[in-house]
Amino acid sequence: MTELKLGPITLRNRLVLKGFEMLDRRFAIKEILDEEVFTKLAPTHLGIFSCFGGITFFIFLMQITTGLLLMVYLSVHLVLSEIDSRAVYLILTRPIRRWQYLLGRFLGALAAVA
């Protein structure tokens, strides 16, 4: 077999053909590709760039999530390191409330992450 046609794709590379044959013997990939991928047509109103909005939104949400997790980690680590070095006791002797101190550290971590 020197060539394999999968829908609009033609495979000619011997190494790729051997790898595909190995996977096809084990998982029956050719039938799955023919039935599920190449026979189902996309709606005509969708273009090539219509999927990029969803991908971009997902990546944006992942950035927001990891940024929030990093911000929480940094603020907790900062407060705990100041407790270990006893610098927090000097800060809290000033007339500020604890929630103001914690909010300041949290906003500082937010500024560092942003």
PDB file of C-alpha atoms in Angstrom:
ATOM      1  CA  MET A   1       0.000   0.000   0.000  1.00  0.00           C
ATOM      2  CA  THR A   2       1.634   3.187  -1.166  1.00  0.00           C
ATOM      3  CA  GLU A   3      -1.261   5.555  -0.608  1.00  0.00           C
ATOM      4  CA  LEU A   4      -4.222   5.837   1.753  1.00  0.00           C
ATOM      5  CA  LYS A   5      -7.202   8.078   1.079  1.00  0.00           C
ATOM      6  CA  LEU A   6      -9.144   9.336   4.118  1.00  0.00           C
ATOM      7  CA  GLY A   7     -11.853  11.679   2.916  1.00  0.00           C
ATOM      8  CA  PRO A   8     -10.035  14.702   1.466  1.00  0.00           C
ATOM      9  CA  ILE A   9      -6.692  13.609   2.954  1.00  0.00           C
ATOM     10  CA  THR A  10      -4.235  11.397   1.100  1.00  0.00           C
ATOM     11  CA  LEU A  11      -1.407   9.783   3.080  1.00  0.00           C
ATOM     12  CA  ARG A  12       1.730   8.829   1.130  1.00  0.00           C
ATOM     13  CA  ASN A  13       4.519   8.717   3.717  1.00  0.00           C
ATOM     14  CA  ARG A  14       5.510   5.104   4.497  1.00  0.00           C
ATOM     15  CA  LEU A  15       6.157   5.782   8.173  1.00  0.00           C
ATOM     16  CA  VAL A  16       2.800   7.518   8.584  1.00  0.00           C
ATOM     17  CA  LEU A  17       1.082   4.678   6.682  1.00  0.00           C
ATOM     18  CA  LYS A  18       2.660   2.033   8.914  1.00  0.00           C
ATOM     19  CA  GLY A  19       1.671   3.959  12.052  1.00  0.00           C
ATOM     20  CA  PHE A  20      -1.865   4.419  10.773  1.00  0.00           C
ATOM     21  CA  GLU A  21      -2.151   0.729   9.832  1.00  0.00           C
ATOM     22  CA  MET A  22      -0.977  -0.253  13.307  1.00  0.00           C
ATOM     23  CA  LEU A  23      -3.560   2.008  14.938  1.00  0.00           C
ATOM     24  CA  ASP A  24      -6.238   0.894  12.503  1.00  0.00           C
ATOM     25  CA  ARG A  25      -5.651  -2.786  13.292  1.00  0.00           C
ATOM     26  CA  ARG A  26      -5.937  -2.098  17.002  1.00  0.00           C
ATOM     27  CA  PHE A  27      -8.652   0.568  17.217  1.00  0.00           C
ATOM     28  CA  ALA A  28     -10.423   0.493  13.800  1.00  0.00           C
ATOM     29  CA  ILE A  29      -9.707   4.169  13.241  1.00  0.00           C
ATOM     30  CA  LYS A  30     -10.465   4.167   9.498  1.00  0.00           C
ATOM     31  CA  GLU A  31     -14.124   3.262  10.044  1.00  0.00           C
ATOM     32  CA  ILE A  32     -14.469   5.845  12.814  1.00  0.00           C
ATOM     33  CA  LEU A  33     -12.901   8.557  10.664  1.00  0.00           C
ATOM     34  CA  ASP A  34     -15.033   7.657   7.653  1.00  0.00           C
ATOM     35  CA  GLU A  35     -18.295   7.476   9.606  1.00  0.00           C
ATOM     36  CA  GLU A  36     -17.865  10.253  12.160  1.00  0.00           C
ATOM     37  CA  VAL A  37     -15.515  12.802  10.649  1.00  0.00           C
ATOM     38  CA  PHE A  38     -15.591  12.784   6.869  1.00  0.00           C
ATOM     39  CA  THR A  39     -19.270  11.982   6.212  1.00  0.00           C
ATOM     40  CA  LYS A  40     -20.702  14.610   8.553  1.00  0.00           C
ATOM     41  CA  LEU A  41     -20.696  17.990   6.922  1.00  0.00           C
ATOM     42  CA  ALA A  42     -20.378  21.265   8.752  1.00  0.00           C
ATOM     43  CA  PRO A  43     -23.198  23.758   8.287  1.00  0.00           C
ATOM     44  CA  THR A  44     -22.644  26.006   5.306  1.00  0.00           C
ATOM     45  CA  HIS A  45     -22.920  29.235   7.303  1.00  0.00           C
ATOM     46  CA  LEU A  46     -19.860  28.338   9.396  1.00  0.00           C
ATOM     47  CA  GLY A  47     -16.517  29.498   8.103  1.00  0.00           C
ATOM     48  CA  ILE A  48     -13.024  28.506   9.124  1.00  0.00           C
ATOM     49  CA  PHE A  49     -12.813  31.313  11.697  1.00  0.00           C
ATOM     50  CA  SER A  50     -16.159  30.696  13.403  1.00  0.00           C
ATOM     51  CA  CYS A  51     -14.624  28.314  15.943  1.00  0.00           C
ATOM     52  CA  PHE A  52     -11.864  30.682  17.029  1.00  0.00           C
ATOM     53  CA  GLY A  53     -14.223  32.746  19.186  1.00  0.00           C
ATOM     54  CA  GLY A  54     -14.922  29.777  21.451  1.00  0.00           C
ATOM     55  CA  ILE A  55     -11.271  28.808  21.648  1.00  0.00           C
ATOM     56  CA  THR A  56     -10.255  32.363  22.487  1.00  0.00           C
ATOM     57  CA  PHE A  57     -12.924  32.616  25.168  1.00  0.00           C
ATOM     58  CA  PHE A  58     -11.806  29.309  26.721  1.00  0.00           C
ATOM     59  CA  ILE A  59      -8.157  30.436  26.799  1.00  0.00           C
ATOM     60  CA  PHE A  60      -9.229  33.757  28.329  1.00  0.00           C
ATOM     61  CA  LEU A  61     -11.156  31.930  31.072  1.00  0.00           C
ATOM     62  CA  MET A  62      -8.149  29.697  31.752  1.00  0.00           C
ATOM     63  CA  GLN A  63      -5.926  32.774  32.116  1.00  0.00           C
ATOM     64  CA  ILE A  64      -8.369  34.372  34.546  1.00  0.00           C
ATOM     65  CA  THR A  65      -8.631  31.159  36.586  1.00  0.00           C
ATOM     66  CA  THR A  66      -4.891  30.581  36.827  1.00  0.00           C
ATOM     67  CA  GLY A  67      -4.338  34.274  37.612  1.00  0.00           C
ATOM     68  CA  LEU A  68      -6.818  34.130  40.490  1.00  0.00           C
ATOM     69  CA  LEU A  69      -5.250  30.957  41.854  1.00  0.00           C
ATOM     70  CA  LEU A  70      -1.784  32.481  41.593  1.00  0.00           C
ATOM     71  CA  MET A  71      -3.016  35.639  43.315  1.00  0.00           C
ATOM     72  CA  VAL A  72      -4.469  33.672  46.240  1.00  0.00           C
ATOM     73  CA  TYR A  73      -1.287  31.632  46.522  1.00  0.00           C
ATOM     74  CA  LEU A  74       0.920  34.734  46.503  1.00  0.00           C
ATOM     75  CA  SER A  75      -1.142  36.583  49.094  1.00  0.00           C
ATOM     76  CA  VAL A  76      -1.259  33.584  51.458  1.00  0.00           C
ATOM     77  CA  HIS A  77       2.447  32.936  50.989  1.00  0.00           C
ATOM     78  CA  LEU A  78       3.225  36.597  51.627  1.00  0.00           C
ATOM     79  CA  VAL A  79       1.209  36.730  54.852  1.00  0.00           C
ATOM     80  CA  LEU A  80       2.653  33.439  56.121  1.00  0.00           C
ATOM     81  CA  SER A  81       6.220  34.500  55.386  1.00  0.00           C
ATOM     82  CA  GLU A  82       5.640  37.762  57.254  1.00  0.00           C
ATOM     83  CA  ILE A  83       4.240  35.824  60.229  1.00  0.00           C
ATOM     84  CA  ASP A  84       7.318  33.575  60.186  1.00  0.00           C
ATOM     85  CA  SER A  85       9.679  36.537  60.086  1.00  0.00           C
ATOM     86  CA  ARG A  86       7.542  38.359  62.687  1.00  0.00           C
ATOM     87  CA  ALA A  87       7.307  41.442  60.489  1.00  0.00           C
ATOM     88  CA  VAL A  88       3.515  41.262  60.637  1.00  0.00           C
ATOM     89  CA  TYR A  89       3.515  42.031  64.359  1.00  0.00           C
ATOM     90  CA  LEU A  90       5.305  45.302  63.709  1.00  0.00           C
ATOM     91  CA  ILE A  91       2.839  46.183  60.963  1.00  0.00           C
ATOM     92  CA  LEU A  92      -0.221  45.286  63.041  1.00  0.00           C
ATOM     93  CA  THR A  93       0.896  47.489  65.940  1.00  0.00           C
ATOM     94  CA  ARG A  94      -0.051  50.438  63.742  1.00  0.00           C
ATOM     95  CA  PRO A  95      -3.671  51.599  63.839  1.00  0.00           C
ATOM     96  CA  ILE A  96      -4.865  49.490  60.909  1.00  0.00           C
ATOM     97  CA  ARG A  97      -7.369  46.700  61.076  1.00  0.00           C
ATOM     98  CA  ARG A  98      -6.532  43.132  60.134  1.00  0.00           C
ATOM     99  CA  TRP A  99      -8.935  43.106  57.226  1.00  0.00           C
ATOM    100  CA  GLN A 100      -7.213  46.213  55.857  1.00  0.00           C
ATOM    101  CA  TYR A 101      -3.848  44.480  56.104  1.00  0.00           C
ATOM    102  CA  LEU A 102      -5.139  41.325  54.402  1.00  0.00           C
ATOM    103  CA  LEU A 103      -6.937  43.329  51.718  1.00  0.00           C
ATOM    104  CA  GLY A 104      -3.744  45.274  51.046  1.00  0.00           C
ATOM    105  CA  ARG A 105      -1.747  42.080  50.643  1.00  0.00           C
ATOM    106  CA  PHE A 106      -4.446  40.622  48.398  1.00  0.00           C
ATOM    107  CA  LEU A 107      -4.517  43.745  46.212  1.00  0.00           C
ATOM    108  CA  GLY A 108      -0.725  43.762  46.116  1.00  0.00           C
ATOM    109  CA  ALA A 109      -0.758  40.186  44.826  1.00  0.00           C
ATOM    110  CA  LEU A 110      -3.434  41.232  42.310  1.00  0.00           C
ATOM    111  CA  ALA A 111      -1.171  44.035  41.073  1.00  0.00           C
ATOM    112  CA  ALA A 112       1.756  41.628  40.834  1.00  0.00           C
ATOM    113  CA  VAL A 113      -0.212  39.090  38.808  1.00  0.00           C
ATOM    114  CA  ALA A 114      -1.872  41.652  36.546  1.00  0.00           C
TER     115      ALA A 114
END
